[in-house]
Amino acid sequence: WKKLYFAHHWPVTVCKMDANDCHNPPMYWTIHGLWPDRAEDCNRTWHFNVTEIKDLMSDMRHYWPDVLHSSLNRTQFWKHEWDKHGTCAATLEVLNSQKKYFGKALELYQYIDLNGYLLKAGIKPSSSYYKMTAIKEALTRFYGVTPKIQCLPPEEGEEAQTIGQIEFCFTKELQLVNCTALKDESNPVQAHLKLGTSELSVCSDTLPTYYPPEVQ
C-alpha cells in the first residue's frame, strides 16, 4: 500500500443511514478508521485483544466510539477496524502493534482537530445548506491538502446531499498529502461505506449540502 486514509465520520449522518440502534450520537466528528489504501485483512491470525489498548480506553470511547451501537462495553467496531485495516498498517514500525495503531490514530485525530477547525471556519451543523465547494476550499486552505469528502446522496424528494465523512490522507511517513487519486491510481478500497441500505459516496460539488444538527 502507498498511503493511509484517516477517516472521520459525522455521527448524526451515520445514524441517519442506519438508525436502528443509535442513541444520542456525539455532536462532534469521531474517528471511523485509519486505512491503508489497497490492502485489507492482511493477517487473519493476529487477533484483536482489547487489553492491549486498555490505557487508551477513555480516549477510544470518546473519540472512536461505535456510533451505531452505543453501549460502552462493545469493542466489535475496533476489532473490525484492526482485523481489516490495522493488520495491514502494521507493516509500518510506528503502527506495528494494536497499542501503536490505535494510539497513533488518536494522536492524528488531535493533530488534525477537525472539530476545532470547522468551528473556526464558521462551518457548523445547521438547518440551512452549505455549498460543498466552500467547505472543500476552507479545508484545503487550512490543511494545505485536499481531503476526500463523502456524502449521503439526496433521498427521494430531498434536494440536498448530507455530509457524512471526511478523510485525510497521509504518506507512510505520516505527512499529510492530497487524497485525490492520480489518473492511473484506482482506489477500490473504501469506495463506498455501506450501512443498512444507504451508502456514502464522494460529494457532488453542485448539490446543496446539509450538515445535520440532529437525527431526524
Short mmCIF file of C-alpha atoms in Angstrom, two decimals:
data_model
loop_
_atom_site.label_atom_id
_atom_site.label_comp_id
_atom_site.label_asym_id
_atom_site.label_seq_id
_atom_site.Cartn_x
_atom_site.Cartn_y
_atom_site.Cartn_z
CA TRP A 1 0.00 0.00 0.00
CA LYS A 2 1.07 3.60 -0.58
CA LYS A 3 -0.92 5.88 1.67
CA LEU A 4 -3.24 5.98 4.66
CA TYR A 5 -6.76 7.32 4.70
CA PHE A 6 -7.70 8.74 8.09
CA ALA A 7 -11.49 8.88 8.15
CA HIS A 8 -13.70 10.99 10.43
CA HIS A 9 -17.43 10.50 10.29
CA TRP A 10 -20.31 12.68 11.41
CA PRO A 11 -22.32 10.57 13.89
CA VAL A 12 -25.67 12.18 13.08
CA THR A 13 -25.32 11.16 9.42
CA VAL A 14 -24.16 7.66 10.37
CA CYS A 15 -27.35 7.35 12.41
CA LYS A 16 -29.43 8.63 9.53
CA MET A 17 -28.01 5.79 7.45
CA ASP A 18 -28.87 3.08 9.91
CA ALA A 19 -31.00 4.31 12.74
CA ASN A 20 -31.84 1.01 14.39
CA ASP A 21 -29.57 1.33 17.40
CA CYS A 22 -28.47 4.95 17.54
CA HIS A 23 -28.96 6.78 20.81
CA ASN A 24 -27.79 10.36 21.31
CA PRO A 25 -24.94 10.32 18.80
CA PRO A 26 -21.99 12.55 19.74
CA MET A 27 -22.20 16.08 18.36
CA TYR A 28 -18.60 16.09 17.16
CA TRP A 29 -16.71 14.32 14.38
CA THR A 30 -15.43 10.93 15.54
CA ILE A 31 -12.89 8.51 14.10
CA HIS A 32 -14.08 5.92 11.61
CA GLY A 33 -10.68 4.44 10.92
CA LEU A 34 -7.10 4.58 9.67
CA TRP A 35 -6.95 2.67 6.41
CA PRO A 36 -4.01 1.74 4.21
CA ASP A 37 -5.14 2.03 0.59
CA ARG A 38 -5.27 -1.23 -1.36
CA ALA A 39 -4.84 -3.64 1.50
CA GLU A 40 -7.35 -5.44 3.70
CA ASP A 41 -7.32 -8.34 6.18
CA CYS A 42 -3.57 -8.78 5.98
CA ASN A 43 -3.11 -11.17 8.88
CA ARG A 44 -6.06 -13.22 9.99
CA THR A 45 -4.10 -14.87 12.78
CA TRP A 46 -3.32 -11.58 14.56
CA HIS A 47 -6.40 -11.30 16.74
CA PHE A 48 -7.68 -8.15 18.33
CA ASN A 49 -7.05 -8.07 22.07
CA VAL A 50 -8.75 -5.24 23.92
CA THR A 51 -6.40 -5.47 26.91
CA GLU A 52 -3.59 -4.16 24.69
CA ILE A 53 -5.37 -0.83 24.43
CA LYS A 54 -6.71 -0.58 27.96
CA ASP A 55 -4.63 2.57 28.61
CA LEU A 56 -6.33 4.22 25.64
CA MET A 57 -9.83 3.21 26.66
CA SER A 58 -11.27 6.52 27.79
CA ASP A 59 -9.99 8.27 24.64
CA MET A 60 -11.19 5.42 22.45
CA ARG A 61 -14.69 5.62 23.86
CA HIS A 62 -14.77 9.36 23.42
CA TYR A 63 -13.11 9.86 20.04
CA TRP A 64 -13.61 6.48 18.37
CA PRO A 65 -17.00 5.28 19.61
CA ASP A 66 -19.14 2.70 17.89
CA VAL A 67 -21.78 5.21 16.87
CA LEU A 68 -24.31 2.59 15.83
CA HIS A 69 -24.11 0.53 18.98
CA SER A 70 -23.83 2.97 21.78
CA SER A 71 -23.22 0.65 24.73
CA LEU A 72 -19.75 1.36 26.11
CA ASN A 73 -18.59 -2.22 26.54
CA ARG A 74 -18.81 -3.05 22.84
CA THR A 75 -15.45 -3.49 21.17
CA GLN A 76 -16.73 -5.04 17.93
CA PHE A 77 -16.11 -1.90 15.87
CA TRP A 78 -12.47 -1.66 16.98
CA LYS A 79 -11.96 -5.36 16.34
CA HIS A 80 -13.29 -4.92 12.81
CA GLU A 81 -11.01 -1.94 12.17
CA TRP A 82 -7.98 -3.82 13.49
CA ASP A 83 -8.69 -7.04 11.57
CA LYS A 84 -9.42 -5.30 8.30
CA HIS A 85 -7.04 -2.32 8.35
CA GLY A 86 -4.74 -2.42 11.39
CA THR A 87 -3.14 -5.72 10.44
CA CYS A 88 -2.15 -4.10 7.12
CA ALA A 89 -0.95 -0.80 8.61
CA ALA A 90 1.30 -2.82 10.91
CA THR A 91 3.96 -3.12 8.21
CA LEU A 92 4.99 0.36 9.40
CA GLU A 93 7.06 0.38 12.56
CA VAL A 94 5.07 3.26 14.07
CA LEU A 95 1.86 1.22 13.69
CA ASN A 96 3.13 -2.30 14.34
CA SER A 97 1.10 -3.16 17.43
CA GLN A 98 -2.50 -2.66 18.46
CA LYS A 99 -1.48 -0.09 21.00
CA LYS A 100 0.58 1.84 18.45
CA TYR A 101 -2.07 1.64 15.72
CA PHE A 102 -4.95 2.90 17.85
CA GLY A 103 -2.72 5.30 19.80
CA LYS A 104 -1.34 6.87 16.62
CA ALA A 105 -4.83 7.29 15.18
CA LEU A 106 -5.86 9.13 18.36
CA GLU A 107 -2.77 11.35 18.00
CA LEU A 108 -3.62 12.13 14.38
CA TYR A 109 -7.16 12.99 15.46
CA GLN A 110 -5.82 15.60 17.90
CA TYR A 111 -3.33 16.85 15.33
CA ILE A 112 -5.98 17.40 12.63
CA ASP A 113 -8.50 18.80 15.13
CA LEU A 114 -11.25 18.78 12.52
CA ASN A 115 -13.94 19.81 15.02
CA GLY A 116 -11.98 22.84 16.18
CA TYR A 117 -11.10 23.91 12.67
CA LEU A 118 -14.62 23.64 11.23
CA LEU A 119 -15.92 25.80 14.07
CA LYS A 120 -13.19 28.38 13.45
CA ALA A 121 -14.18 28.43 9.79
CA GLY A 122 -17.82 29.02 10.78
CA ILE A 123 -18.90 25.66 9.39
CA LYS A 124 -21.26 24.15 11.90
CA PRO A 125 -24.33 21.93 11.90
CA SER A 126 -27.21 23.96 10.59
CA SER A 127 -30.67 23.72 9.09
CA SER A 128 -29.56 25.88 6.18
CA TYR A 129 -27.43 24.40 3.42
CA TYR A 130 -23.77 24.83 2.57
CA LYS A 131 -22.00 24.84 -0.77
CA MET A 132 -19.69 21.83 -1.00
CA THR A 133 -17.06 23.91 -2.82
CA ALA A 134 -16.97 26.34 0.13
CA ILE A 135 -16.42 23.51 2.64
CA LYS A 136 -13.72 21.97 0.44
CA GLU A 137 -11.94 25.27 -0.10
CA ALA A 138 -11.96 26.07 3.61
CA LEU A 139 -10.43 22.68 4.48
CA THR A 140 -7.87 22.83 1.70
CA ARG A 141 -6.85 26.34 2.69
CA PHE A 142 -6.31 25.36 6.30
CA TYR A 143 -4.66 21.95 5.88
CA GLY A 144 -2.80 22.68 2.65
CA VAL A 145 -4.08 19.42 1.12
CA THR A 146 -7.33 18.27 -0.44
CA PRO A 147 -9.30 15.86 1.76
CA LYS A 148 -11.87 13.41 0.42
CA ILE A 149 -15.40 14.34 1.48
CA GLN A 150 -18.24 11.85 1.29
CA CYS A 151 -21.97 12.44 1.44
CA LEU A 152 -25.24 10.60 1.51
CA PRO A 153 -26.91 11.36 -1.82
CA PRO A 154 -30.35 13.02 -1.63
CA GLU A 155 -33.21 10.66 -0.88
CA GLU A 156 -36.49 10.78 -2.76
CA GLY A 157 -37.89 14.27 -2.54
CA GLU A 158 -34.74 15.77 -0.98
CA GLU A 159 -32.67 18.35 -2.78
CA ALA A 160 -29.55 18.26 -0.62
CA GLN A 161 -26.81 15.73 -0.04
CA THR A 162 -25.84 15.09 3.60
CA ILE A 163 -22.20 15.35 4.64
CA GLY A 164 -21.09 12.14 6.31
CA GLN A 165 -17.36 11.53 6.17
CA ILE A 166 -14.13 13.49 5.77
CA GLU A 167 -10.93 11.60 5.02
CA PHE A 168 -7.40 12.98 5.26
CA CYS A 169 -4.55 11.21 3.51
CA PHE A 170 -1.11 10.57 4.96
CA THR A 171 2.09 9.20 3.47
CA LYS A 172 3.86 6.29 5.13
CA GLU A 173 5.94 8.95 6.92
CA LEU A 174 2.64 10.31 8.30
CA GLN A 175 2.82 13.55 6.31
CA LEU A 176 -0.44 14.98 5.02
CA VAL A 177 -0.95 14.59 1.26
CA ASN A 178 -3.80 15.21 -1.18
CA CYS A 179 -6.41 12.48 -1.24
CA THR A 180 -7.15 12.92 -4.91
CA ALA A 181 -6.04 9.80 -6.75
CA LEU A 182 -3.77 10.23 -9.73
CA LYS A 183 -5.34 9.29 -13.05
CA ASP A 184 -3.79 5.81 -13.10
CA GLU A 185 -4.49 5.06 -9.46
CA SER A 186 -7.78 3.46 -8.76
CA ASN A 187 -8.73 3.01 -5.16
CA PRO A 188 -11.16 0.12 -4.93
CA VAL A 189 -10.86 0.04 -1.15
CA GLN A 190 -13.38 2.21 0.66
CA ALA A 191 -15.05 3.43 -2.48
CA HIS A 192 -18.30 3.14 -0.58
CA LEU A 193 -19.19 2.85 3.04
CA LYS A 194 -22.39 0.89 3.17
CA LEU A 195 -24.66 0.78 6.17
CA GLY A 196 -28.16 -0.52 6.01
CA THR A 197 -29.47 0.36 2.59
CA SER A 198 -27.77 3.69 2.10
CA GLU A 199 -24.18 4.38 1.27
CA LEU A 200 -21.78 7.29 1.19
CA SER A 201 -20.07 8.38 -1.97
CA VAL A 202 -17.85 11.31 -2.92
CA CYS A 203 -19.88 14.51 -2.51
CA SER A 204 -21.14 16.37 -5.54
CA ASP A 205 -19.74 19.90 -5.94
CA THR A 206 -23.04 21.17 -7.28
CA LEU A 207 -25.66 19.87 -4.85
CA PRO A 208 -26.58 21.88 -1.76
CA THR A 209 -25.02 20.23 1.30
CA TYR A 210 -26.76 19.53 4.58
CA TYR A 211 -24.66 19.29 7.77
CA PRO A 212 -27.34 17.89 10.07
CA PRO A 213 -27.60 19.20 13.62
CA GLU A 214 -29.67 16.29 14.90
CA VAL A 215 -31.07 12.94 13.97
CA GLN A 216 -34.37 13.44 12.19
#
